[in-house]
PDB file of C-alpha atoms in Angstrom:
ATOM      1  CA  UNK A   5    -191.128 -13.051 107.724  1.00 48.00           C
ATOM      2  CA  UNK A   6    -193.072 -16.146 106.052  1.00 45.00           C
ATOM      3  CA  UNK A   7    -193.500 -19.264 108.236  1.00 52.00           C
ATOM      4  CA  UNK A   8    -190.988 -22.019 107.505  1.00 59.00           C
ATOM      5  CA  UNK A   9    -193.655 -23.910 105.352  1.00 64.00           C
ATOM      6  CA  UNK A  10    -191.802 -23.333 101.869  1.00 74.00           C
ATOM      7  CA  UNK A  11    -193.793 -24.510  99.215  1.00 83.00           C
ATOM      8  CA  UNK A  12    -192.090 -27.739  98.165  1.00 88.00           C
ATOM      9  CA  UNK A  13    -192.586 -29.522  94.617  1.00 89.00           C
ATOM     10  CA  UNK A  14    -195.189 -31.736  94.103  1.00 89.00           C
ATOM     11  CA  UNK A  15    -193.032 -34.654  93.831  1.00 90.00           C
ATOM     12  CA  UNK A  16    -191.537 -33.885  97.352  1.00 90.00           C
ATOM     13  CA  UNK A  17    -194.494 -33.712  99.009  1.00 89.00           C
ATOM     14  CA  UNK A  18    -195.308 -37.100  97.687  1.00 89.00           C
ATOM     15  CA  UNK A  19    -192.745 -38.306  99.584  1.00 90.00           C
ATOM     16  CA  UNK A  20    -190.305 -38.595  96.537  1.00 90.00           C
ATOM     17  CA  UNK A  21    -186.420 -37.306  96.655  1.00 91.00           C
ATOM     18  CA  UNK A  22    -184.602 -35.361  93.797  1.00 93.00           C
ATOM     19  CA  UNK A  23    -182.729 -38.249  92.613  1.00 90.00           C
ATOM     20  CA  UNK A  24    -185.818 -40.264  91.980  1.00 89.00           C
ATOM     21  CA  UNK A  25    -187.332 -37.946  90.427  1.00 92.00           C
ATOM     22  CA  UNK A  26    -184.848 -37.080  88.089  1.00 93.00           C
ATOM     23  CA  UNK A  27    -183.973 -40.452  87.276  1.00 89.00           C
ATOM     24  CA  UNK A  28    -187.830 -40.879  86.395  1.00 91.00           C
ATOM     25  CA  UNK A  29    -187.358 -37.869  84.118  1.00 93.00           C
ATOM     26  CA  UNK A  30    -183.925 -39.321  82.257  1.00 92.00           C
ATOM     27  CA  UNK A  31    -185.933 -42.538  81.803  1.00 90.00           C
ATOM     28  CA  UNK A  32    -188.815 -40.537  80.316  1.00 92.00           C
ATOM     29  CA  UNK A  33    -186.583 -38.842  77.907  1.00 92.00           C
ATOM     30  CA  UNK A  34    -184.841 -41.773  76.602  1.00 91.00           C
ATOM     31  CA  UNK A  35    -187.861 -43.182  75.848  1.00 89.00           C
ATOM     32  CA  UNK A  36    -188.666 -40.629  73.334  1.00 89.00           C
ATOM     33  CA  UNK A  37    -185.632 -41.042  71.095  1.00 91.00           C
ATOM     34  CA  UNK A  38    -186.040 -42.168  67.726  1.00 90.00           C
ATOM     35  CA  UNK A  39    -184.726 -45.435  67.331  1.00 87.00           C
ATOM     36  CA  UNK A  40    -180.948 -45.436  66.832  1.00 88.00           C
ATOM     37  CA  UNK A  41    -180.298 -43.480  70.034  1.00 89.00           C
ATOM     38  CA  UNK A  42    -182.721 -45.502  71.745  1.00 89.00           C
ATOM     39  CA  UNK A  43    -181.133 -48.607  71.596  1.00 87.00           C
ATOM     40  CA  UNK A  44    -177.841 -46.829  73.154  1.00 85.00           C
ATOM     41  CA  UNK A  45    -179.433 -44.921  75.668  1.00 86.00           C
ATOM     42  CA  UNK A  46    -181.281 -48.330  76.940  1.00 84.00           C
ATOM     43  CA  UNK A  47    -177.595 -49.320  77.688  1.00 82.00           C
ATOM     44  CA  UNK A  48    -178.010 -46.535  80.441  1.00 81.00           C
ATOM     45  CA  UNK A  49    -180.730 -47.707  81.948  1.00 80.00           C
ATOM     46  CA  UNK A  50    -179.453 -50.624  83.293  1.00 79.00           C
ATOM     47  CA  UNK A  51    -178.087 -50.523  87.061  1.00 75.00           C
ATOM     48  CA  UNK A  52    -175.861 -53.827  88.507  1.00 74.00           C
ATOM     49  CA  UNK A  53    -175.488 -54.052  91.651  1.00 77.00           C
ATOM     50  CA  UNK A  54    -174.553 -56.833  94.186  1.00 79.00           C
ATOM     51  CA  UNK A  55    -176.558 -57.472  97.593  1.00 82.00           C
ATOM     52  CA  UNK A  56    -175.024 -59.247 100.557  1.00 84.00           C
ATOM     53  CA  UNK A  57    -176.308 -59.691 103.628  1.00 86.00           C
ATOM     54  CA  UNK A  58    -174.398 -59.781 106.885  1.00 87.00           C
ATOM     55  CA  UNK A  59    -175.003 -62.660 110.034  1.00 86.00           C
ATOM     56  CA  UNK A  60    -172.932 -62.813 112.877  1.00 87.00           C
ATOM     57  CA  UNK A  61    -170.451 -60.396 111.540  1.00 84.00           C
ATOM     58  CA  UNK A  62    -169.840 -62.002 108.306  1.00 82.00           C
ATOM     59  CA  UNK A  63    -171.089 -61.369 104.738  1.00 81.00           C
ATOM     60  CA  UNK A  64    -173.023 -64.043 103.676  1.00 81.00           C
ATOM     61  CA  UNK A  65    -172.710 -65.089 100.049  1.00 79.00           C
ATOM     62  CA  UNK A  66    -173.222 -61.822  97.770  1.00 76.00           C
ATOM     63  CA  UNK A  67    -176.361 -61.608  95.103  1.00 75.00           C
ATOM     64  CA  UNK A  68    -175.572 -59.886  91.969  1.00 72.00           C
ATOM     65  CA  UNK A  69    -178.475 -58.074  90.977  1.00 67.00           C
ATOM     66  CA  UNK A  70    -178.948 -56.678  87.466  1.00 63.00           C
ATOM     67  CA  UNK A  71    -182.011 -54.685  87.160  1.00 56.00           C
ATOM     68  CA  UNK A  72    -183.375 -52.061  84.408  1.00 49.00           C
ATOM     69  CA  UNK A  73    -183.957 -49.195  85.956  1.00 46.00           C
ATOM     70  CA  UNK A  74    -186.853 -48.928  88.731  1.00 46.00           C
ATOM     71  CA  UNK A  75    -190.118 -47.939  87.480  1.00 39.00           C
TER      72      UNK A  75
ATOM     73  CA  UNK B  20    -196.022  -9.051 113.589  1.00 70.00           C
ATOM     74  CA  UNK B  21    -195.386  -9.119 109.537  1.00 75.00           C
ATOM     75  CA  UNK B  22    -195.714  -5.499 110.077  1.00 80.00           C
ATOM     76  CA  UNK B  23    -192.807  -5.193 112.351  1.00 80.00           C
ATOM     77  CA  UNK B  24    -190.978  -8.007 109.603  1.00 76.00           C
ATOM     78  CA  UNK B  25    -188.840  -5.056 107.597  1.00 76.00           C
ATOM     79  CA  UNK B  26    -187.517  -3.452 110.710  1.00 79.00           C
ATOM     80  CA  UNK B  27    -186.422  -6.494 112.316  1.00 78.00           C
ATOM     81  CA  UNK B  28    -184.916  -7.941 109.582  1.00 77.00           C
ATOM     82  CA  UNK B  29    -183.186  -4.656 108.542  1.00 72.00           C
ATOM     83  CA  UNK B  30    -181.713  -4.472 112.538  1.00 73.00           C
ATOM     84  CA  UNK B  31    -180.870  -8.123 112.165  1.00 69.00           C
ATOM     85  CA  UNK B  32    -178.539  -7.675 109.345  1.00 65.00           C
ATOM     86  CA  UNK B  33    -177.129  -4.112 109.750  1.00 62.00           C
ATOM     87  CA  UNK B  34    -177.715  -3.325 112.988  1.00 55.00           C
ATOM     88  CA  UNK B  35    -175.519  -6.343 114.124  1.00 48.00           C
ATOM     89  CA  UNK B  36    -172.601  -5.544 112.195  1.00 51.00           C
ATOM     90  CA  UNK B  37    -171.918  -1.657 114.098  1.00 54.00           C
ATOM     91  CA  UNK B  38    -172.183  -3.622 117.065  1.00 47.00           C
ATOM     92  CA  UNK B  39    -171.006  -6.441 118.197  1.00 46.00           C
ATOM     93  CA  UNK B  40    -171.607  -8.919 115.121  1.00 49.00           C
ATOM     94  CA  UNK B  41    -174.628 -10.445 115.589  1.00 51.00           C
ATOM     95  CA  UNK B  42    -175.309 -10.884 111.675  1.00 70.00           C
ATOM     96  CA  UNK B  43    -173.706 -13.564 109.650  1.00 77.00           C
ATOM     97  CA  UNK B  44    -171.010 -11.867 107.553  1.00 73.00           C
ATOM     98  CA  UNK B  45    -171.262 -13.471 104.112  1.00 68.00           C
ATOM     99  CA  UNK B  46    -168.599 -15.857 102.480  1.00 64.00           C
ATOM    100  CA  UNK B  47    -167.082 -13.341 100.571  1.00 63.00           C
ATOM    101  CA  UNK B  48    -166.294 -10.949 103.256  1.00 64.00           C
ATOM    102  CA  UNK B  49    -164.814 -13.282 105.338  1.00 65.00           C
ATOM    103  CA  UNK B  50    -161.148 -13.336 104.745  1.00 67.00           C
ATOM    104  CA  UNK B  51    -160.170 -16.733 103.865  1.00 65.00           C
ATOM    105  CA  UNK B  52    -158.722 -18.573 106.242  1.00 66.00           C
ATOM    106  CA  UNK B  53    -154.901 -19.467 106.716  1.00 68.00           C
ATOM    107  CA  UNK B  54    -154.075 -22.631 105.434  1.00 68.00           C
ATOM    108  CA  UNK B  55    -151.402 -22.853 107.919  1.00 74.00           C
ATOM    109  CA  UNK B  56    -151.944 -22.710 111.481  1.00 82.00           C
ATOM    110  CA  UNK B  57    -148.806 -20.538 112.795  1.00 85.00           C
ATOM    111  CA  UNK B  58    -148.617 -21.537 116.292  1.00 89.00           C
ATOM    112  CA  UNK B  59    -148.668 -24.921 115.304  1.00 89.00           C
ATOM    113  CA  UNK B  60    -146.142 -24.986 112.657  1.00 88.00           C
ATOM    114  CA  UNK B  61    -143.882 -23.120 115.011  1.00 90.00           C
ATOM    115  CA  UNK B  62    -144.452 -25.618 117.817  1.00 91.00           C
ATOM    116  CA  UNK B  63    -144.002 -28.509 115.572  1.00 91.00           C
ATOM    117  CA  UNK B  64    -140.608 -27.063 114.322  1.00 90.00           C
ATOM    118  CA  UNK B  65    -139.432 -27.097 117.997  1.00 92.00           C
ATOM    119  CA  UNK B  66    -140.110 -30.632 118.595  1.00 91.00           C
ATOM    120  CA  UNK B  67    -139.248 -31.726 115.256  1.00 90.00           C
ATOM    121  CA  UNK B  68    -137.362 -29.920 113.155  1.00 88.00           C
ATOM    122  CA  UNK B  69    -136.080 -32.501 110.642  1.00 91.00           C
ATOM    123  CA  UNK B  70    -139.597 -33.715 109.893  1.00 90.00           C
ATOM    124  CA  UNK B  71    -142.247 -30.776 107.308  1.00 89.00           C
ATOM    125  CA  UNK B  72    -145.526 -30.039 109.476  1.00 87.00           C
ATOM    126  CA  UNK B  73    -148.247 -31.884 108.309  1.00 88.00           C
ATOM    127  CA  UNK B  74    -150.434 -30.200 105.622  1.00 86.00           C
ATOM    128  CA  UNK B  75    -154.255 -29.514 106.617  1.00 85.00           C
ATOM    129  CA  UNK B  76    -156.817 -29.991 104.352  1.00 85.00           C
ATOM    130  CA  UNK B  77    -157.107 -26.373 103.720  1.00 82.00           C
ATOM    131  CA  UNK B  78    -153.927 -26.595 102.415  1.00 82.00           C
ATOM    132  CA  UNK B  79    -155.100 -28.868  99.804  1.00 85.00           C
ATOM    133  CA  UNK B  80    -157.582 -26.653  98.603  1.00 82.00           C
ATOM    134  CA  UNK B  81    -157.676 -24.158  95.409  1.00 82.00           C
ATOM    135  CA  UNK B  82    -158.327 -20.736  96.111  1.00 79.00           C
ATOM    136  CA  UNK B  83    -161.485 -19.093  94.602  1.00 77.00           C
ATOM    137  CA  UNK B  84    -160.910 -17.993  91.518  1.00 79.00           C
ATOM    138  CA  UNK B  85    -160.816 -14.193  91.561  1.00 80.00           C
ATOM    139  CA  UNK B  86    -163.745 -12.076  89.604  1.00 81.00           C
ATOM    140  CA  UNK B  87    -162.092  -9.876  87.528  1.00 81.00           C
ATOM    141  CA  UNK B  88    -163.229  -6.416  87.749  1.00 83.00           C
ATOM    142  CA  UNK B  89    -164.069  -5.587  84.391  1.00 86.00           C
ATOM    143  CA  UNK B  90    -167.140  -7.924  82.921  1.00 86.00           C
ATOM    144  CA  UNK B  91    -165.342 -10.708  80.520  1.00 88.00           C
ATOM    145  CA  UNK B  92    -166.876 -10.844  76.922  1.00 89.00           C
ATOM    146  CA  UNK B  93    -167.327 -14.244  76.684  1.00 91.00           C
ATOM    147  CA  UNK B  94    -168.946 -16.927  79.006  1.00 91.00           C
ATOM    148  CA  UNK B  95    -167.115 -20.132  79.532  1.00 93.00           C
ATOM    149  CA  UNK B  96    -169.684 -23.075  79.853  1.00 94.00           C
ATOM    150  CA  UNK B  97    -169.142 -26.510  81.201  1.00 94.00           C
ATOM    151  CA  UNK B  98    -171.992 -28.608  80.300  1.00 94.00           C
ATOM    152  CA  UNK B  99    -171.449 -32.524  81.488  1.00 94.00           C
ATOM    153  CA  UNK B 100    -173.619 -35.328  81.947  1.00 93.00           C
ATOM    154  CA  UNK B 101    -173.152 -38.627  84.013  1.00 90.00           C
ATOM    155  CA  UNK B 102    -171.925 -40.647  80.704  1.00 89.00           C
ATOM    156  CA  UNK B 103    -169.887 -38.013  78.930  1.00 91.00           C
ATOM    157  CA  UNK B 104    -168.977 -34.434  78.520  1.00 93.00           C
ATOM    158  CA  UNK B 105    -170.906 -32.217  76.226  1.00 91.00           C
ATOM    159  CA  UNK B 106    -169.213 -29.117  76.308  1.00 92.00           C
ATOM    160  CA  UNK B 107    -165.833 -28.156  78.295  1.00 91.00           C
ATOM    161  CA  UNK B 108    -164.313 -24.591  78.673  1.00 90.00           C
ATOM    162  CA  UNK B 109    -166.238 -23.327  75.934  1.00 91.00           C
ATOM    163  CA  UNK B 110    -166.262 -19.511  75.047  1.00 92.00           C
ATOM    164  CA  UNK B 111    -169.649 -18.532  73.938  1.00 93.00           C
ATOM    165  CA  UNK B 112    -171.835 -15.519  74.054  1.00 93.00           C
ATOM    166  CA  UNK B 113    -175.260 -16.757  75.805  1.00 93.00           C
ATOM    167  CA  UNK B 114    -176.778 -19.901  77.705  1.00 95.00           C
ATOM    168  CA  UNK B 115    -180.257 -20.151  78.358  1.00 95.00           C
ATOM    169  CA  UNK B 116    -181.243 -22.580  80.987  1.00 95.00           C
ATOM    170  CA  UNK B 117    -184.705 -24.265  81.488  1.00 95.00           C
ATOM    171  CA  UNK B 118    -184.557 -23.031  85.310  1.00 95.00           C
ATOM    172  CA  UNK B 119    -187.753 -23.863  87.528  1.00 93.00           C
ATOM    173  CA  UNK B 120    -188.714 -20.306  87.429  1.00 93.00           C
ATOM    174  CA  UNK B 121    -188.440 -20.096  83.685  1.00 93.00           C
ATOM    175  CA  UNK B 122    -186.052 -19.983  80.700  1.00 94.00           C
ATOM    176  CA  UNK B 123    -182.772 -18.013  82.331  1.00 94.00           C
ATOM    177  CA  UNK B 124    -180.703 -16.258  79.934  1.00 94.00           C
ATOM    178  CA  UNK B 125    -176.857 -16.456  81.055  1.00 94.00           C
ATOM    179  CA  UNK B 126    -174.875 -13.739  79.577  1.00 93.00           C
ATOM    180  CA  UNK B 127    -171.135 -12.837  80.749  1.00 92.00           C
ATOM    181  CA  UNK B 128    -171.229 -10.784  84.326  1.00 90.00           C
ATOM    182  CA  UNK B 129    -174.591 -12.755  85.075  1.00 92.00           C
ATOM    183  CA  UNK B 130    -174.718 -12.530  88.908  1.00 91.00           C
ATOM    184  CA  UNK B 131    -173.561 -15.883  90.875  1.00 91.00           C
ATOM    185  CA  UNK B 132    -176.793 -17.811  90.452  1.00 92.00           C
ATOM    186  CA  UNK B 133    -177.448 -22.081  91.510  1.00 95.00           C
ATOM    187  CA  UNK B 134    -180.565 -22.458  89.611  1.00 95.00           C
ATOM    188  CA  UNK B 135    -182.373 -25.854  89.598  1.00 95.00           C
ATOM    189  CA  UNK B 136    -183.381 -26.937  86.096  1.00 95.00           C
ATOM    190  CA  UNK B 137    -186.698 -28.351  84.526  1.00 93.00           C
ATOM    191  CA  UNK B 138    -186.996 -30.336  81.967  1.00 95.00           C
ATOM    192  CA  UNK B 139    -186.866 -28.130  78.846  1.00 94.00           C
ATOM    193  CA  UNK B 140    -184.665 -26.790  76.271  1.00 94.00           C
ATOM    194  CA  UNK B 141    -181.032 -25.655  76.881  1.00 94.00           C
ATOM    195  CA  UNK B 142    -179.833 -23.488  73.956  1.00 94.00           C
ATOM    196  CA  UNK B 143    -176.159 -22.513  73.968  1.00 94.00           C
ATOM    197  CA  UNK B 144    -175.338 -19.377  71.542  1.00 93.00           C
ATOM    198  CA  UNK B 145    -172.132 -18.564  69.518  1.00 91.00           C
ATOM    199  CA  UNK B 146    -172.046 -15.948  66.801  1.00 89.00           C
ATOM    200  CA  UNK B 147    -174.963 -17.088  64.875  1.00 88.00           C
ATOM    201  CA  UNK B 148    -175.062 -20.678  66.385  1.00 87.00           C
ATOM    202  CA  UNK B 149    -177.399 -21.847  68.399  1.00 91.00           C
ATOM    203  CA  UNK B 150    -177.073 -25.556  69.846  1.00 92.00           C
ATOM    204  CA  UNK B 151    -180.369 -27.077  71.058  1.00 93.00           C
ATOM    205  CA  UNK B 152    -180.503 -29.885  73.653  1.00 94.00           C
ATOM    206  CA  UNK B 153    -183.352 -31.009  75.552  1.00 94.00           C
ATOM    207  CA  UNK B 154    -182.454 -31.581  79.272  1.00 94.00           C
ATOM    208  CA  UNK B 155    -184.457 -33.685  81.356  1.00 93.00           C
ATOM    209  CA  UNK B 156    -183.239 -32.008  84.571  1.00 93.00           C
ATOM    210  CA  UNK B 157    -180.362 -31.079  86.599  1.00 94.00           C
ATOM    211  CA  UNK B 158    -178.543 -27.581  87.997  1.00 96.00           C
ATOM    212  CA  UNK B 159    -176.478 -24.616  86.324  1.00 95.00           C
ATOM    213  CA  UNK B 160    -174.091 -23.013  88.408  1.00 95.00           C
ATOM    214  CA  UNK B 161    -173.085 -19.370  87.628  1.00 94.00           C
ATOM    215  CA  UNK B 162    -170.262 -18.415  89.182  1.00 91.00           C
ATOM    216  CA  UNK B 163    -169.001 -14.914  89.489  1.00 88.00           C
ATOM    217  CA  UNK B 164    -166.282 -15.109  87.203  1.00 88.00           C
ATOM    218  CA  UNK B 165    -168.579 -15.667  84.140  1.00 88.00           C
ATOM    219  CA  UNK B 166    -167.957 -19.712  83.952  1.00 91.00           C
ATOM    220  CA  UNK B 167    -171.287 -21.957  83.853  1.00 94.00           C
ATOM    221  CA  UNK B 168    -171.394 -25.749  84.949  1.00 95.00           C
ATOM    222  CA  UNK B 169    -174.426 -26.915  83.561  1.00 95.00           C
ATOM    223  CA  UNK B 170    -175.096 -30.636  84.779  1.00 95.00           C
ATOM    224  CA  UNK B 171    -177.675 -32.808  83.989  1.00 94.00           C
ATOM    225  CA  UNK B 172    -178.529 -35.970  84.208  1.00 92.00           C
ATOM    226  CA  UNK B 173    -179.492 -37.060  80.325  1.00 92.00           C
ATOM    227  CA  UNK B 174    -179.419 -34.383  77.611  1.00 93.00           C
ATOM    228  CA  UNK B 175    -180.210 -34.972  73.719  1.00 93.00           C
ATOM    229  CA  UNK B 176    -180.248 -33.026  70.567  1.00 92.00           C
ATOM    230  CA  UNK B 177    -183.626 -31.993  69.472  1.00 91.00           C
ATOM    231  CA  UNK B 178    -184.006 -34.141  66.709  1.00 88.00           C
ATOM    232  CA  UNK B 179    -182.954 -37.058  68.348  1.00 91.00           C
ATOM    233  CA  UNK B 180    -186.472 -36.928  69.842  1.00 91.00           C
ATOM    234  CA  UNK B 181    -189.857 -38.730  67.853  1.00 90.00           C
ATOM    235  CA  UNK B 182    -192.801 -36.554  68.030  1.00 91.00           C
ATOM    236  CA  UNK B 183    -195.231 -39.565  67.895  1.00 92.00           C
ATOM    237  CA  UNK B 184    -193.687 -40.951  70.876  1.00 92.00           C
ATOM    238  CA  UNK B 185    -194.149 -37.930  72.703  1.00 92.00           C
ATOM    239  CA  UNK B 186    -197.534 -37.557  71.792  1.00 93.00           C
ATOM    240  CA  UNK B 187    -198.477 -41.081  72.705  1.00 93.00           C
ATOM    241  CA  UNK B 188    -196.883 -40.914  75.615  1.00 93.00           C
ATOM    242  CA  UNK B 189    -198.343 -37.518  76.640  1.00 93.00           C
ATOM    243  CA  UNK B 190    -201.713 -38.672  75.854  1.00 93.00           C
ATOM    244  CA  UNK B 191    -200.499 -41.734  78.374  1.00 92.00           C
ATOM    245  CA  UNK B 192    -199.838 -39.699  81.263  1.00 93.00           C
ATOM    246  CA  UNK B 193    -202.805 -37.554  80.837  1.00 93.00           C
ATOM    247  CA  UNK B 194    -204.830 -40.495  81.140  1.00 93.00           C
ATOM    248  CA  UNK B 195    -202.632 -42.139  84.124  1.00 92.00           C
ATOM    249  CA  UNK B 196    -203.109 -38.234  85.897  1.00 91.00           C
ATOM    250  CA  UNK B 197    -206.893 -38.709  85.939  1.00 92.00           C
ATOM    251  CA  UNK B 198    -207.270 -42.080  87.011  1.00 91.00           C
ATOM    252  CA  UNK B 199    -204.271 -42.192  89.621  1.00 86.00           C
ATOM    253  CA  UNK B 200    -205.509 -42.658  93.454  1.00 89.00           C
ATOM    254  CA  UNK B 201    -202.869 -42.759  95.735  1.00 88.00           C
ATOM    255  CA  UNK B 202    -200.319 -39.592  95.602  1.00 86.00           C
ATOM    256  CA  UNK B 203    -197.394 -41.328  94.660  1.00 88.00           C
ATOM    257  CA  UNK B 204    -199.265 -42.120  91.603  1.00 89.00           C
ATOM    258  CA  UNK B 205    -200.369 -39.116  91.208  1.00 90.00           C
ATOM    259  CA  UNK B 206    -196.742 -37.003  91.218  1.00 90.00           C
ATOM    260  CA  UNK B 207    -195.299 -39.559  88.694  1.00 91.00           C
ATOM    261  CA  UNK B 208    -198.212 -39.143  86.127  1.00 92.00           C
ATOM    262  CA  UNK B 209    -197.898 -35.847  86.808  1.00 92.00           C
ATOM    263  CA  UNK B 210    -194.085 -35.642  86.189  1.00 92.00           C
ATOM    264  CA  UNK B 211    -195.124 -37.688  83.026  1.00 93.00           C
ATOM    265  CA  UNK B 212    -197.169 -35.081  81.925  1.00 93.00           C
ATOM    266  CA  UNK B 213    -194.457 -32.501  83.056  1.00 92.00           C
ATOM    267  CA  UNK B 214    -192.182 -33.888  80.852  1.00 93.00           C
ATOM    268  CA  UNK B 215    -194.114 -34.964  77.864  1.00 93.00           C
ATOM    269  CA  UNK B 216    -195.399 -31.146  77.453  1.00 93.00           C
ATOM    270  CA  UNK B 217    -191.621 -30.069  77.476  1.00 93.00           C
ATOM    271  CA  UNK B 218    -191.044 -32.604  75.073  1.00 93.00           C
ATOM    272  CA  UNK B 219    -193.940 -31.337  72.775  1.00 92.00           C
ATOM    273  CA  UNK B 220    -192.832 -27.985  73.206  1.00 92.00           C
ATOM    274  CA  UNK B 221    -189.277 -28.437  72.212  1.00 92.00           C
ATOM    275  CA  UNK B 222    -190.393 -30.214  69.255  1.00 91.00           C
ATOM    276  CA  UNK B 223    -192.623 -27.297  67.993  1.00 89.00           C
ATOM    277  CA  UNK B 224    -190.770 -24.496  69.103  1.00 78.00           C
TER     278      UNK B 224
END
């Protein structure tokens, strides 16, 4: 039986996970369209999100963060 | 001790089953399991009879689909992305994947397969029609009963792409791979040039 080293990707061994790696290949792909589709796949790029952090048990005031995608 | 590898495995899995079962039976074999607990249900009725015994969360679930025992003629596909839903509970004659170990083709009675995808070309074939898309990555699920889920995460017609943008930004990445230092930089110029070359490919192929 083989040793439990099973080769992993590339990426993995980078210390990458699946999701950013796949998310680096969607934003790779988009950015090959010709130009109408490019304009509406930037649309899905773009991540909101809104960052609290907690003291003393209580959320402090929330940060709404609107970011293109990372990298 | 890789000599001895077939044997043991072959008592492992066999072996176990005449006797007392030390191999795992697979899913298939196992009968599936009650979605009502009897003993409960009867004790429940005794202490309240008025009231229905609470359902379990087995109870809640579909059964498998069955395979049918002749091979269907037609494969259903399912191809969705995040954003929308490409193609749903369509009957068509062959799929083939960009899988990580190379274009899969999909026909009806394919064996139950999870196959991670690459980025590549996903061509879906009716009759005479075949319907490019390039896929950037994502899984296809074959289940016994001849349906497909494809998913991926962004998926576009063929000539949506722009071959000069693909070029420039292969020639990018290629020039990122060689001067990248730390690994991190490495796998994503390297997943640049990954995808690029798919992306040239589809375009000339």
């Amino acid at each position: 039986m083989a040793s439990t080293t099973a080769a992993v990707p590339f990426w993995r061994a980078a210390g990458m996970t699946y999701i950013t790696y796949s998310n680096i290949c969607a934003s790779l792909v988009r950015g090959c369209l010709k130009d109408p589709h490019r304009s509406e796949a930037a649309a899905r790029e773009k991540v909101h999100f809104a960052i609290s952090k907690w003291a003393n048990g209580k959320p402090e005031k929330p940060s709404i963060r609107s970011d293109l995608l990372e990298q | 001790m890789y000599r001895q590898a077939p044997r043991l495995l072959i008592r492992a899995l066999t072996g176990g089953r005449r006797g007392a079962p030390a191999g795992r039976p697979f899913s298939t074999d196992v009968p599936a399991a009650p979605s009502e607990d009897a003993a409960f249900v009867e004790a429940w009725r005794k202490v309240a009879p008025n009231i229905d015994p609470p359902k379990t969360p087995l109870a809640f679930m579909k059964p498998r689909p069955p395979t049918p025992s002749s091979i269907p003629s037609k494969l259903t596909v399912n191809f969705v992305l995040p954003y929308q839903s490409e193609i749903s509970n369509k009957e068509v004659d062959m799929v083939i994947v960009p899988a990580t170990t190379g274009q899969m083709g999909v026909l009806p009675g394919h064996v139950s397969t999870i196959a991670e995808l690459k980025p590549g070309v996903l061509s879906v074939h009716e009759g005479s029609e075949v319907t490019k898309y390039f896929v950037s990555s994502g899984f296809a699920f074959i289940h016994a009963n001849s349906v497909t889920d494809i998913v991926a995460v962004e998926a576009v017609p063929v000539d949506h792409l722009d071959q000069s943008l693909v070029q420039k930004g292969l020639a990018d990445f290629t020039q990122k791979l060689n001067s990248a230092t730390t690994d991190l930089e490495k796998a994503e110029a390297q997943i640049g040039v990954d995808v690029h070359s798919a992306l040239n490919a589809a375009l000339s192929g």
